[in-house]
XYZ file of C-alpha atoms in Angstrom:
691
model
C 0.000 0.000 0.000
C 2.887 2.421 0.819
C 2.489 6.158 1.263
C 1.219 6.870 -2.251
C -2.335 8.046 -2.852
C -5.315 5.716 -3.102
C -6.986 5.394 -6.493
C -9.729 7.910 -7.179
C -12.708 5.748 -6.114
C -11.094 4.577 -2.861
C -9.790 8.053 -2.120
C -13.231 9.595 -2.579
C -14.831 7.091 -0.195
C -12.165 7.612 2.476
C -12.460 11.398 2.123
C -16.218 11.145 2.683
C -15.703 9.050 5.810
C -13.047 11.492 7.007
C -15.337 14.506 6.599
C -18.178 12.749 8.443
C -16.112 11.568 11.388
C -14.341 14.919 11.818
C -17.706 16.684 11.820
C -18.974 14.272 14.494
C -15.905 14.772 16.713
C -16.220 18.543 16.336
C -19.697 18.358 17.874
C -18.802 16.083 20.813
C -17.647 18.832 23.248
C -21.067 20.492 23.051
C -23.002 17.210 22.973
C -24.154 16.356 26.488
C -25.881 13.048 25.688
C -23.127 11.015 27.326
C -23.161 10.427 31.132
C -21.542 13.343 32.932
C -18.648 11.311 34.396
C -17.288 10.693 30.880
C -17.688 14.205 29.491
C -14.317 15.623 30.488
C -12.530 12.623 28.944
C -14.310 12.881 25.604
C -14.034 16.666 25.463
C -10.264 16.536 26.002
C -9.777 13.653 23.583
C -11.867 15.452 20.956
C -9.623 18.511 21.214
C -6.575 16.274 20.824
C -7.993 14.438 17.808
C -9.014 17.646 16.082
C -5.425 18.799 16.494
C -4.255 15.689 14.619
C -6.747 16.410 11.821
C -5.357 19.950 11.644
C -1.903 18.419 11.162
C -3.265 16.095 8.476
C -4.927 18.959 6.613
C -1.663 20.940 6.666
C 0.166 17.887 5.356
C -2.286 17.751 2.464
C -2.053 21.421 1.521
C 1.738 21.503 1.902
C 1.854 24.016 4.753
C 3.152 21.556 7.372
C 6.759 21.833 6.192
C 6.590 25.637 6.318
C 5.868 25.888 10.042
C 8.236 28.023 12.095
C 10.291 26.387 14.832
C 7.981 28.007 17.392
C 4.930 26.510 15.677
C 6.569 23.083 15.490
C 7.288 23.124 19.218
C 3.836 24.459 20.098
C 2.239 21.640 18.089
C 4.438 19.122 19.920
C 3.375 20.474 23.295
C -0.284 20.169 22.397
C -0.010 16.725 20.807
C 1.953 15.060 23.618
C 0.686 17.000 26.628
C -1.395 14.145 28.018
C 1.594 11.799 28.393
C 4.249 14.258 29.570
C 5.485 13.379 33.088
C 4.297 16.685 34.566
C 0.688 15.966 33.498
C 0.660 12.181 33.531
C -0.359 11.549 37.142
C -3.742 13.205 36.596
C -4.156 12.358 32.914
C -6.342 9.721 31.299
C -3.348 8.074 29.627
C -2.354 6.983 33.152
C -4.255 3.713 33.806
C -4.188 4.273 37.570
C -5.824 7.690 37.251
C -8.382 6.502 34.687
C -9.360 3.582 36.920
C -9.698 5.919 39.913
C -12.088 8.103 37.876
C -14.169 5.476 36.080
C -13.660 2.170 37.868
C -11.529 -0.707 36.625
C -13.610 -1.803 33.626
C -14.263 1.608 32.072
C -10.952 3.064 33.278
C -8.816 0.429 31.588
C -10.849 0.729 28.400
C -10.535 4.519 28.210
C -6.843 4.582 29.120
C -6.174 1.969 26.433
C -8.142 4.060 23.937
C -6.164 7.154 24.905
C -2.909 5.309 24.184
C -4.098 3.862 20.872
C -5.305 7.255 19.644
C -1.748 8.550 19.970
C -1.281 6.710 16.676
C -3.307 9.472 14.995
C -0.243 11.688 15.293
C 1.863 9.295 13.231
C -0.736 8.814 10.504
C -1.501 12.529 10.267
C 2.139 13.450 9.668
C 2.467 10.711 7.056
C -0.684 11.904 5.320
C -2.229 8.453 5.694
C -5.928 9.263 5.678
C -7.212 5.689 5.772
C -5.438 4.697 9.005
C -6.311 8.057 10.562
C -9.990 7.557 9.715
C -10.002 4.088 11.299
C -8.829 5.489 14.628
C -11.175 8.480 14.540
C -14.097 6.161 13.821
C -13.067 3.906 16.714
C -13.220 6.911 19.039
C -16.724 7.831 17.850
C -17.908 4.223 18.145
C -16.703 4.034 21.764
C -18.417 7.367 22.439
C -21.669 5.994 21.051
C -21.399 2.889 23.254
C -20.831 4.953 26.380
C -23.769 7.221 25.612
C -25.710 4.165 26.791
C -23.015 3.320 29.356
C -22.619 -0.024 27.591
C -19.118 -1.105 28.614
C -19.530 -4.590 27.155
C -20.396 -3.189 23.729
C -17.448 -0.803 23.964
C -15.111 -3.678 24.840
C -16.430 -5.715 21.914
C -15.876 -2.707 19.649
C -12.202 -2.576 20.611
C -11.845 -6.327 20.079
C -13.375 -6.309 16.605
C -11.424 -3.214 15.615
C -8.123 -5.074 15.986
C -9.564 -8.314 14.620
C -11.186 -6.796 11.520
C -8.370 -4.442 10.549
C -5.520 -6.912 11.021
C -4.857 -6.872 7.259
C -4.315 -3.110 7.292
C -1.982 -3.181 10.288
C 0.078 -6.189 9.149
C 0.316 -4.896 5.580
C 1.743 -1.632 6.927
C 4.301 -3.485 9.061
C 5.518 -5.800 6.314
C 5.502 -3.124 3.621
C 7.642 -0.725 5.644
C 10.001 -3.575 6.530
C 10.768 -4.974 3.068
C 9.375 -2.643 0.364
C 11.628 0.361 -0.383
C 9.405 2.342 -2.726
C 7.725 5.576 -1.531
C 9.271 5.350 1.941
C 8.236 8.384 3.980
C 11.155 8.191 6.405
C 13.915 7.595 3.876
C 12.593 10.545 1.891
C 13.161 12.817 4.903
C 16.708 11.517 5.401
C 17.700 11.954 1.777
C 15.939 15.199 0.846
C 15.393 17.337 3.952
C 17.626 20.344 4.674
C 19.500 18.834 7.616
C 20.966 22.202 8.519
C 17.462 23.413 9.414
C 16.462 21.455 12.526
C 12.798 21.867 11.717
C 13.226 18.717 9.628
C 13.064 16.675 12.861
C 9.409 17.671 13.248
C 8.449 16.129 9.893
C 8.564 12.542 11.216
C 5.545 12.795 13.497
C 7.651 11.683 16.449
C 8.057 13.512 19.756
C 11.167 15.703 19.474
C 13.076 16.246 22.719
C 15.874 18.639 23.625
C 18.137 15.599 23.432
C 17.065 14.892 19.830
C 17.684 18.512 18.861
C 21.071 18.484 20.575
C 22.327 15.336 18.807
C 21.187 16.683 15.413
C 22.974 19.960 16.099
C 26.116 18.101 17.208
C 26.095 15.875 14.123
C 25.837 18.974 11.945
C 29.099 20.261 13.469
C 31.101 17.109 12.727
C 33.418 17.229 9.705
C 32.375 15.294 6.606
C 35.221 12.801 6.941
C 34.161 11.804 10.466
C 30.537 11.383 9.385
C 31.723 9.224 6.490
C 33.940 7.172 8.800
C 31.024 6.476 11.152
C 28.837 5.451 8.206
C 31.613 3.253 6.812
C 32.043 1.410 10.119
C 28.301 0.732 10.216
C 27.894 -0.454 6.619
C 31.186 -2.344 6.490
C 30.145 -4.291 9.590
C 26.974 -5.228 7.724
C 28.916 -6.361 4.635
C 31.435 -8.366 6.674
C 28.552 -10.121 8.439
C 27.476 -11.608 5.117
C 31.026 -12.463 4.178
C 31.730 -14.184 7.512
C 28.521 -16.221 7.259
C 29.188 -17.196 3.640
C 25.988 -15.534 2.386
C 25.876 -14.059 -1.113
C 24.959 -10.406 -0.556
C 24.622 -9.810 -4.308
C 21.322 -11.725 -4.261
C 19.808 -9.200 -1.860
C 18.110 -5.923 -2.786
C 16.878 -4.253 0.429
C 18.200 -3.341 3.870
C 15.970 -2.340 6.801
C 17.267 0.691 8.702
C 16.696 1.356 12.400
C 17.995 4.623 13.843
C 17.143 7.505 16.199
C 16.208 10.864 14.758
C 19.122 13.299 14.823
C 21.527 10.893 13.064
C 20.389 11.771 9.558
C 23.798 12.995 8.338
C 25.360 9.642 9.139
C 22.360 7.748 7.772
C 22.424 9.687 4.498
C 26.055 8.663 4.013
C 25.207 5.085 5.035
C 22.344 4.888 2.537
C 24.720 5.919 -0.244
C 27.127 3.198 0.926
C 24.345 0.613 0.929
C 23.329 1.630 -2.580
C 26.883 0.862 -3.726
C 26.313 -2.626 -2.288
C 23.122 -2.899 -4.348
C 20.781 -2.400 -1.381
C 17.798 -0.045 -1.290
C 16.763 1.214 2.188
C 13.480 0.471 3.971
C 12.360 1.963 7.279
C 9.365 1.955 9.608
C 8.354 4.184 12.514
C 8.622 2.850 16.043
C 5.389 1.037 17.034
C 2.342 3.264 17.584
C -0.122 0.562 18.677
C -0.415 -2.330 21.094
C -0.992 -4.411 17.971
C 2.738 -3.908 17.216
C 3.901 -4.283 20.849
C 4.154 -0.558 21.459
C 6.333 0.374 24.427
C 8.444 -2.781 24.369
C 11.560 -1.734 22.463
C 13.052 1.172 20.532
C 13.196 0.000 16.944
C 12.463 1.488 13.539
C 12.811 5.261 13.265
C 12.504 6.430 16.846
C 13.037 9.328 19.212
C 13.532 9.759 22.933
C 10.540 8.621 24.989
C 8.231 11.339 26.244
C 7.534 9.310 29.378
C 9.059 5.879 30.021
C 6.605 5.177 32.833
C 3.789 5.645 30.312
C 5.516 3.215 27.943
C 5.865 0.692 30.759
C 2.268 1.059 31.939
C 0.893 0.315 28.452
C 3.330 -2.392 27.367
C 0.737 -5.173 27.770
C -2.338 -3.351 26.454
C -2.779 -6.051 23.825
C -4.010 -8.289 26.635
C -7.273 -6.320 26.480
C -8.253 -8.057 23.233
C -5.803 -10.948 22.944
C -7.385 -14.397 22.741
C -7.042 -17.566 20.671
C -9.312 -16.317 17.897
C -7.362 -13.060 17.570
C -4.013 -14.897 17.591
C -5.142 -17.287 14.865
C -6.486 -14.394 12.798
C -3.223 -12.481 13.173
C -1.163 -15.506 12.108
C -3.416 -16.121 9.117
C -3.050 -12.509 8.005
C 0.725 -12.548 8.545
C 1.041 -15.605 6.319
C -1.216 -14.067 3.651
C 0.628 -10.741 3.569
C 4.038 -12.415 3.394
C 2.765 -14.597 0.557
C 1.701 -11.465 -1.302
C 5.184 -10.014 -0.776
C 7.226 -13.220 -1.046
C 9.460 -11.868 -3.800
C 10.349 -8.790 -1.746
C 10.938 -11.049 1.291
C 13.425 -13.207 -0.613
C 15.659 -10.224 -1.426
C 15.465 -8.689 2.069
C 18.995 -8.683 3.497
C 18.194 -7.934 7.156
C 18.286 -5.032 9.621
C 21.060 -2.484 10.144
C 20.575 -0.919 13.569
C 21.852 2.237 15.246
C 21.216 2.377 18.989
C 21.815 5.249 21.379
C 22.584 5.404 25.061
C 22.847 8.013 27.762
C 19.347 8.291 29.167
C 18.921 8.524 32.922
C 18.470 4.942 34.184
C 14.816 4.003 34.528
C 13.296 1.788 37.194
C 9.504 1.650 36.745
C 6.898 2.053 39.422
C 4.112 -0.501 39.706
C 0.786 0.663 38.230
C -2.198 -1.223 39.619
C -4.581 -0.013 36.925
C -2.418 -1.219 34.031
C -3.623 -4.033 31.782
C -1.694 -7.302 32.084
C -1.762 -10.704 30.442
C -3.379 -13.399 32.578
C -1.726 -16.823 32.778
C -3.712 -18.264 29.879
C -2.870 -15.262 27.696
C 0.806 -15.554 28.632
C 0.874 -19.157 27.425
C -1.005 -18.190 24.277
C 1.338 -15.248 23.667
C 4.385 -17.506 23.936
C 2.967 -19.853 21.314
C 1.796 -16.967 19.117
C 5.250 -15.360 19.184
C 6.891 -18.638 18.260
C 4.489 -19.368 15.399
C 4.723 -15.838 14.003
C 8.501 -16.202 14.124
C 8.268 -19.439 12.147
C 6.166 -17.731 9.472
C 8.668 -14.889 9.186
C 11.617 -17.301 8.951
C 9.788 -19.278 6.272
C 9.648 -16.250 3.995
C 12.924 -14.675 5.185
C 15.204 -17.662 5.947
C 17.605 -16.896 8.780
C 20.507 -18.549 6.990
C 20.081 -16.143 4.064
C 20.183 -12.839 5.919
C 22.409 -10.975 8.357
C 22.412 -7.758 10.406
C 24.588 -5.249 12.187
C 24.199 -3.114 15.328
C 26.225 -0.100 16.430
C 25.642 2.351 19.308
C 26.484 5.986 20.073
C 25.861 8.240 23.105
C 23.471 11.184 23.085
C 23.897 14.557 24.862
C 21.686 13.432 27.727
C 24.643 11.386 28.977
C 26.117 14.508 30.595
C 28.489 17.454 30.348
C 31.289 15.314 28.918
C 29.155 14.104 26.026
C 31.563 15.129 23.262
C 34.453 13.320 24.964
C 32.311 10.211 25.457
C 31.149 10.362 21.846
C 34.726 10.545 20.586
C 35.750 7.665 22.852
C 32.795 5.581 21.644
C 33.795 6.180 18.026
C 37.323 5.035 18.947
C 35.989 1.896 20.629
C 33.794 1.158 17.617
C 36.911 1.149 15.432
C 39.390 -0.809 17.568
C 41.882 -2.991 15.701
C 39.847 -5.920 14.398
C 42.858 -8.192 13.831
C 44.546 -7.514 17.182
C 41.409 -8.594 19.075
C 40.930 -11.539 16.748
C 44.387 -12.805 17.702
C 43.951 -12.287 21.466
C 40.510 -13.874 21.420
C 41.930 -16.889 19.603
C 44.345 -17.328 22.529
C 41.340 -17.516 24.851
C 39.568 -20.010 22.597
C 42.651 -22.205 22.479
C 42.395 -22.556 26.275
C 38.605 -22.937 26.360
C 38.362 -25.544 23.606
C 38.651 -28.985 25.092
C 37.280 -27.932 28.490
C 34.392 -29.964 29.850
C 33.107 -27.028 31.897
C 33.802 -23.396 32.697
C 33.438 -22.266 36.314
C 32.446 -18.626 36.941
C 32.483 -17.048 40.405
C 31.692 -13.592 41.707
C 33.828 -11.282 43.792
C 32.938 -9.522 47.049
C 29.147 -9.254 47.403
C 28.487 -10.830 44.005
C 27.039 -14.292 44.705
C 27.628 -15.820 41.266
C 28.742 -19.460 41.411
C 27.967 -21.034 38.064
C 29.256 -24.018 36.134
C 28.685 -24.005 32.368
C 29.042 -27.227 30.380
C 30.901 -27.004 27.053
C 30.304 -29.136 23.964
C 33.077 -31.750 23.556
C 35.006 -31.714 20.275
C 35.141 -34.822 18.114
C 38.121 -33.431 16.187
C 39.958 -30.596 17.976
C 42.139 -29.998 14.927
C 39.177 -28.905 12.795
C 36.502 -27.927 15.335
C 35.897 -25.229 17.954
C 33.185 -24.806 20.580
C 33.607 -21.007 20.781
C 33.138 -18.318 18.123
C 35.785 -15.633 17.716
C 33.490 -12.599 17.455
C 35.046 -9.385 16.234
C 33.513 -6.154 14.894
C 31.118 -7.249 12.175
C 27.463 -7.670 13.056
C 27.951 -6.690 16.704
C 29.979 -3.492 16.887
C 32.216 -2.903 18.867
C 34.713 -5.755 18.844
C 35.143 -8.018 21.777
C 33.790 -11.440 22.762
C 34.140 -15.174 22.419
C 30.947 -17.134 22.871
C 29.367 -20.571 22.772
C 26.006 -22.267 23.040
C 26.312 -24.198 26.327
C 25.428 -27.829 26.803
C 22.380 -27.601 29.057
C 22.971 -30.838 30.972
C 25.372 -30.023 33.790
C 25.015 -26.242 33.505
C 24.091 -25.360 37.088
C 24.375 -22.635 39.680
C 23.612 -19.033 40.555
C 23.990 -15.991 38.318
C 23.919 -12.740 40.284
C 24.461 -9.135 39.252
C 24.073 -6.140 41.601
C 22.622 -3.869 38.923
C 21.890 -4.439 35.263
C 19.769 -2.794 32.565
C 17.883 -5.176 30.310
C 15.598 -4.064 27.496
C 15.726 -0.520 28.879
C 14.713 -1.491 32.430
C 16.774 -1.492 35.611
C 17.110 -4.686 37.646
C 18.612 -4.537 41.138
C 20.259 -7.635 42.621
C 19.049 -9.831 39.806
C 19.563 -13.471 40.725
C 18.803 -16.434 38.465
C 19.307 -20.083 39.404
C 19.978 -22.595 36.601
C 19.409 -26.319 36.799
C 20.645 -28.354 33.834
C 20.765 -25.203 31.784
C 17.165 -24.126 32.413
C 16.018 -21.277 34.652
C 14.839 -22.859 37.886
C 14.115 -19.745 39.979
C 14.682 -15.996 39.939
C 14.349 -12.864 42.031
C 15.448 -9.230 42.324
C 15.028 -6.362 44.790
C 13.224 -3.759 42.668
C 9.970 -3.982 44.613
C 9.028 -4.637 48.235
C 6.872 -7.600 47.232
C 8.575 -10.830 46.126
C 5.542 -11.506 43.928
C 6.079 -8.200 42.090
C 9.811 -8.909 41.705
C 9.143 -12.312 40.150
C 6.464 -10.934 37.843
C 8.799 -8.128 36.750
C 11.431 -10.691 35.734
C 8.959 -13.085 34.127
C 7.396 -10.300 32.036
C 10.625 -8.562 30.988
C 13.372 -11.205 31.030
C 11.576 -14.520 30.573
C 9.068 -12.777 28.251
C 6.180 -14.683 29.867
C 7.818 -18.112 29.496
C 7.791 -20.365 32.555
C 11.464 -21.069 31.989
C 14.186 -20.400 29.418
C 17.462 -22.139 28.611
C 20.871 -20.530 28.850
C 21.301 -19.863 25.137
C 24.768 -18.316 25.265
C 27.836 -18.076 27.463
C 30.354 -15.444 26.416
C 33.470 -13.722 27.690
C 33.639 -10.048 26.797
C 37.113 -8.779 25.967
C 36.545 -5.073 25.353
C 38.311 -3.804 28.425
C 38.630 -0.397 26.711
C 34.847 -0.071 26.781
C 34.844 -1.106 30.438
C 37.464 1.539 31.198
C 35.426 4.181 29.346
C 32.381 3.283 31.438
C 34.319 3.664 34.685
C 36.196 6.823 33.668
C 33.005 8.677 32.793
C 30.722 7.004 35.342
C 28.352 5.694 32.681
C 28.334 1.938 33.354
C 24.633 2.134 34.169
C 23.931 3.855 30.843
C 25.730 1.546 28.422
C 23.521 -0.369 25.983
C 23.715 -4.142 26.150
C 25.557 -4.039 22.819
C 28.577 -2.490 24.571
C 27.920 -3.737 28.098
C 28.031 -7.379 26.989
C 31.637 -6.841 25.866
C 32.697 -5.619 29.347
C 32.626 -8.933 31.196
C 31.239 -12.451 30.956
C 27.609 -12.588 29.889
C 24.887 -15.177 29.816
C 21.935 -15.004 27.449
C 18.597 -16.540 28.371
C 16.400 -17.664 25.490
C 17.445 -18.749 22.013
C 21.049 -19.362 21.048
C 23.009 -16.934 18.869
C 22.478 -19.381 16.005
C 18.690 -19.460 16.208
C 17.272 -20.802 12.906
C 20.821 -21.061 11.525
C 22.049 -24.162 13.363
C 22.662 -26.113 10.171
C 24.615 -23.370 8.412
C 28.349 -24.014 8.517
C 30.284 -21.276 10.288
C 34.034 -21.082 10.728
C 36.372 -19.054 12.885
C 39.129 -17.010 11.231
C 41.534 -19.906 11.907
C 39.423 -22.145 9.659
C 37.971 -24.340 12.394
C 34.258 -25.146 12.198
C 32.096 -23.898 15.065
C 30.169 -26.920 16.337
C 28.409 -25.573 19.477
C 25.426 -23.988 17.730
C 22.483 -25.766 19.343
C 21.299 -27.255 22.609
C 18.833 -29.889 23.836
C 15.934 -27.482 23.246
C 16.806 -26.162 19.787
C 17.360 -29.737 18.531
C 13.562 -30.076 18.699
C 13.284 -27.810 15.641
C 12.849 -30.810 13.337
C 9.955 -32.188 15.393
C 8.205 -29.059 16.658
C 9.738 -25.626 15.942
C 7.319 -23.996 18.395
C 9.006 -25.900 21.232
C 12.495 -25.299 19.873
C 12.475 -21.494 19.785
C 11.463 -18.794 22.268
C 11.887 -15.696 20.059
C 13.858 -13.879 22.751
C 17.519 -13.557 23.687
C 18.494 -11.378 26.661
C 22.155 -10.903 27.640
C 23.031 -10.499 31.323
C 26.573 -9.245 32.002
C 28.717 -9.502 35.124
C 31.112 -6.519 35.044
C 34.799 -7.227 35.597
C 34.795 -5.573 39.018
C 32.157 -8.042 40.294
C 34.001 -11.033 38.849
C 36.130 -13.406 40.903
C 37.316 -15.909 38.326
C 36.574 -17.689 35.073
C 38.269 -21.069 34.981
C 38.333 -23.771 32.307
C 37.934 -27.250 33.820
C 39.132 -30.157 31.663
C 37.817 -33.754 31.646
C 40.818 -34.971 33.642
C 40.169 -32.397 36.381
C 42.987 -30.030 35.503
C 42.182 -26.331 35.372
C 43.304 -23.183 33.590
C 42.319 -19.653 34.561
C 40.941 -17.330 31.912
C 40.419 -14.494 34.409
C 41.497 -14.412 38.038
C 41.447 -11.483 40.489
C 40.181 -9.083 37.846
C 42.831 -9.783 35.169
C 43.132 -12.007 32.092
C 45.593 -14.833 32.777
C 46.053 -16.352 29.310
C 49.432 -15.796 27.669
C 49.155 -13.409 24.746
C 46.207 -11.434 26.189
C 48.216 -9.111 28.420
C 47.153 -6.043 26.427
C 43.560 -6.610 27.571
C 44.696 -5.989 31.149
C 46.016 -2.475 30.589
C 42.613 -0.748 31.062
C 41.848 -3.054 34.008
C 45.135 -2.248 35.737
C 44.362 1.468 35.328
C 41.055 0.814 37.088
C 42.779 -0.992 39.968
C 45.237 1.858 40.417
């Protein structure tokens, strides 16, 4: 469908519906047919929605681009007022407040509606009249239901809205992901005047002072540095294909993910990708619970207006999620992919830019928020797995790759420019030097039956990880030598552990996973599977366990240890300590600053049968475990569609020791330093820390 205009007949019908629904919303503030307790809600929401139609009309007549900076910022204030932290506590977007005003049933419904209608902003800026009309009509339908105070009818209306329009929503998702023509976001990157920061307000995203500051900073960087950053990003992508033995020449599209403000780098990167024969695709960060809004920053995104709001609405889909909806969604996903199967075959994979520097966020519990019940959690696990299987059918994992790179934003503090420069340096560390040192580590690890990891001081980690035995040590390796290709920066060796015999406690005093803070996270493994877990974020043990189950286990009852890795980027660790930003590093960098353990799928998910070799020519054989081997019998049981890395920083680490079948041992790390001959250079930043 894209962003191009509808044909004349369809366009005329949608325009008629648009005119009718806007007229109806215009009359709601003066219409007192609805019970008095709802009037303030519908009056305020009507004002908000009419503002989005004003934006849409300006988009259509071409005047939106001509707004002054003051007008852009005034529009932002009006559009996002209801979710800004200073207004949120007494706003209807806050489930707790809505429930206190209307009771649980009506309060949850109206808070959910408030969150979903935020999507009108996105569609208005894109000039997408059809999607805008659907949301405006939903609002009027709910209003009509509540004129009679019929909550059941209103709930059914929400359910059938998501059920009936699944084709529209899924088509939008898939099209933006794999179809490069008429891409709204790429057009901004390639054609906007990046020297005029008003371009940031064309996306329809909330623009923060942080977003403005990073765009301004990027504009000051010399062309050669911008090009170097773009080259690191795109070269990592290319090398990923080369290392995996995938023919990139057969691919035609690359999916871009990046924060607004980085357009200068992305413009250079797009030109690089075009030289590789790849056309760019891009989507906006999710605007609806249908797309898992609030879960993760992906697509074209900006700084969150209110992370507590994101957290409170992260499970809104539970309001309408049942077996019938899940089956409908899967059916539509399969149909849409079938319609776009040619585009799917030439899709190369995502190229991701992440940012870090935000103030650490630890959410507060919101009693009025919507949550999955146990039955829905089980259904969601199966739905996620089956949708993943459909996607991998049309976009085979062994035929695509990816890359991820991260940069700080000005919110990180007064020393931002120093930290940015240091991050760029870390992103471009000597590939071959690390490759050689990491091979020294692998030479010691290969042949071990187990690796024993212990914590230091108050860290209670005491964990034994079983390693796959090698049938032919001369040609095989259990660990991958991972340098700066798909995961930038350089710095880890990793394996998929043998689950049987992987036992013990993993503990970390503080860690940030998927954007959320966890304090004293403790996970107990038994034969490689999570046996129990806790943290100290909340006073209630029940809340702590739920927090972990929802945001680490992703609603699964248990998960396997899918990866054990030893991070070697001691320079990144030193940077974190020097600038006091350890709590702000993204997992992409944090995982390189100590040993880490991923729960969920292995790093080779859906690619277990693809041959991979280390730079020394040895085949990597530890690519599956006792769970992923079920893929031939039942893929739904083999994959979890999640992979969360948990890192123990060097300063909380006691030792990492290889234990061989005959009982002999060899230290990899002991007392905070690498102990393998040939890795002494890795200790230089650690020794500085000790001094």
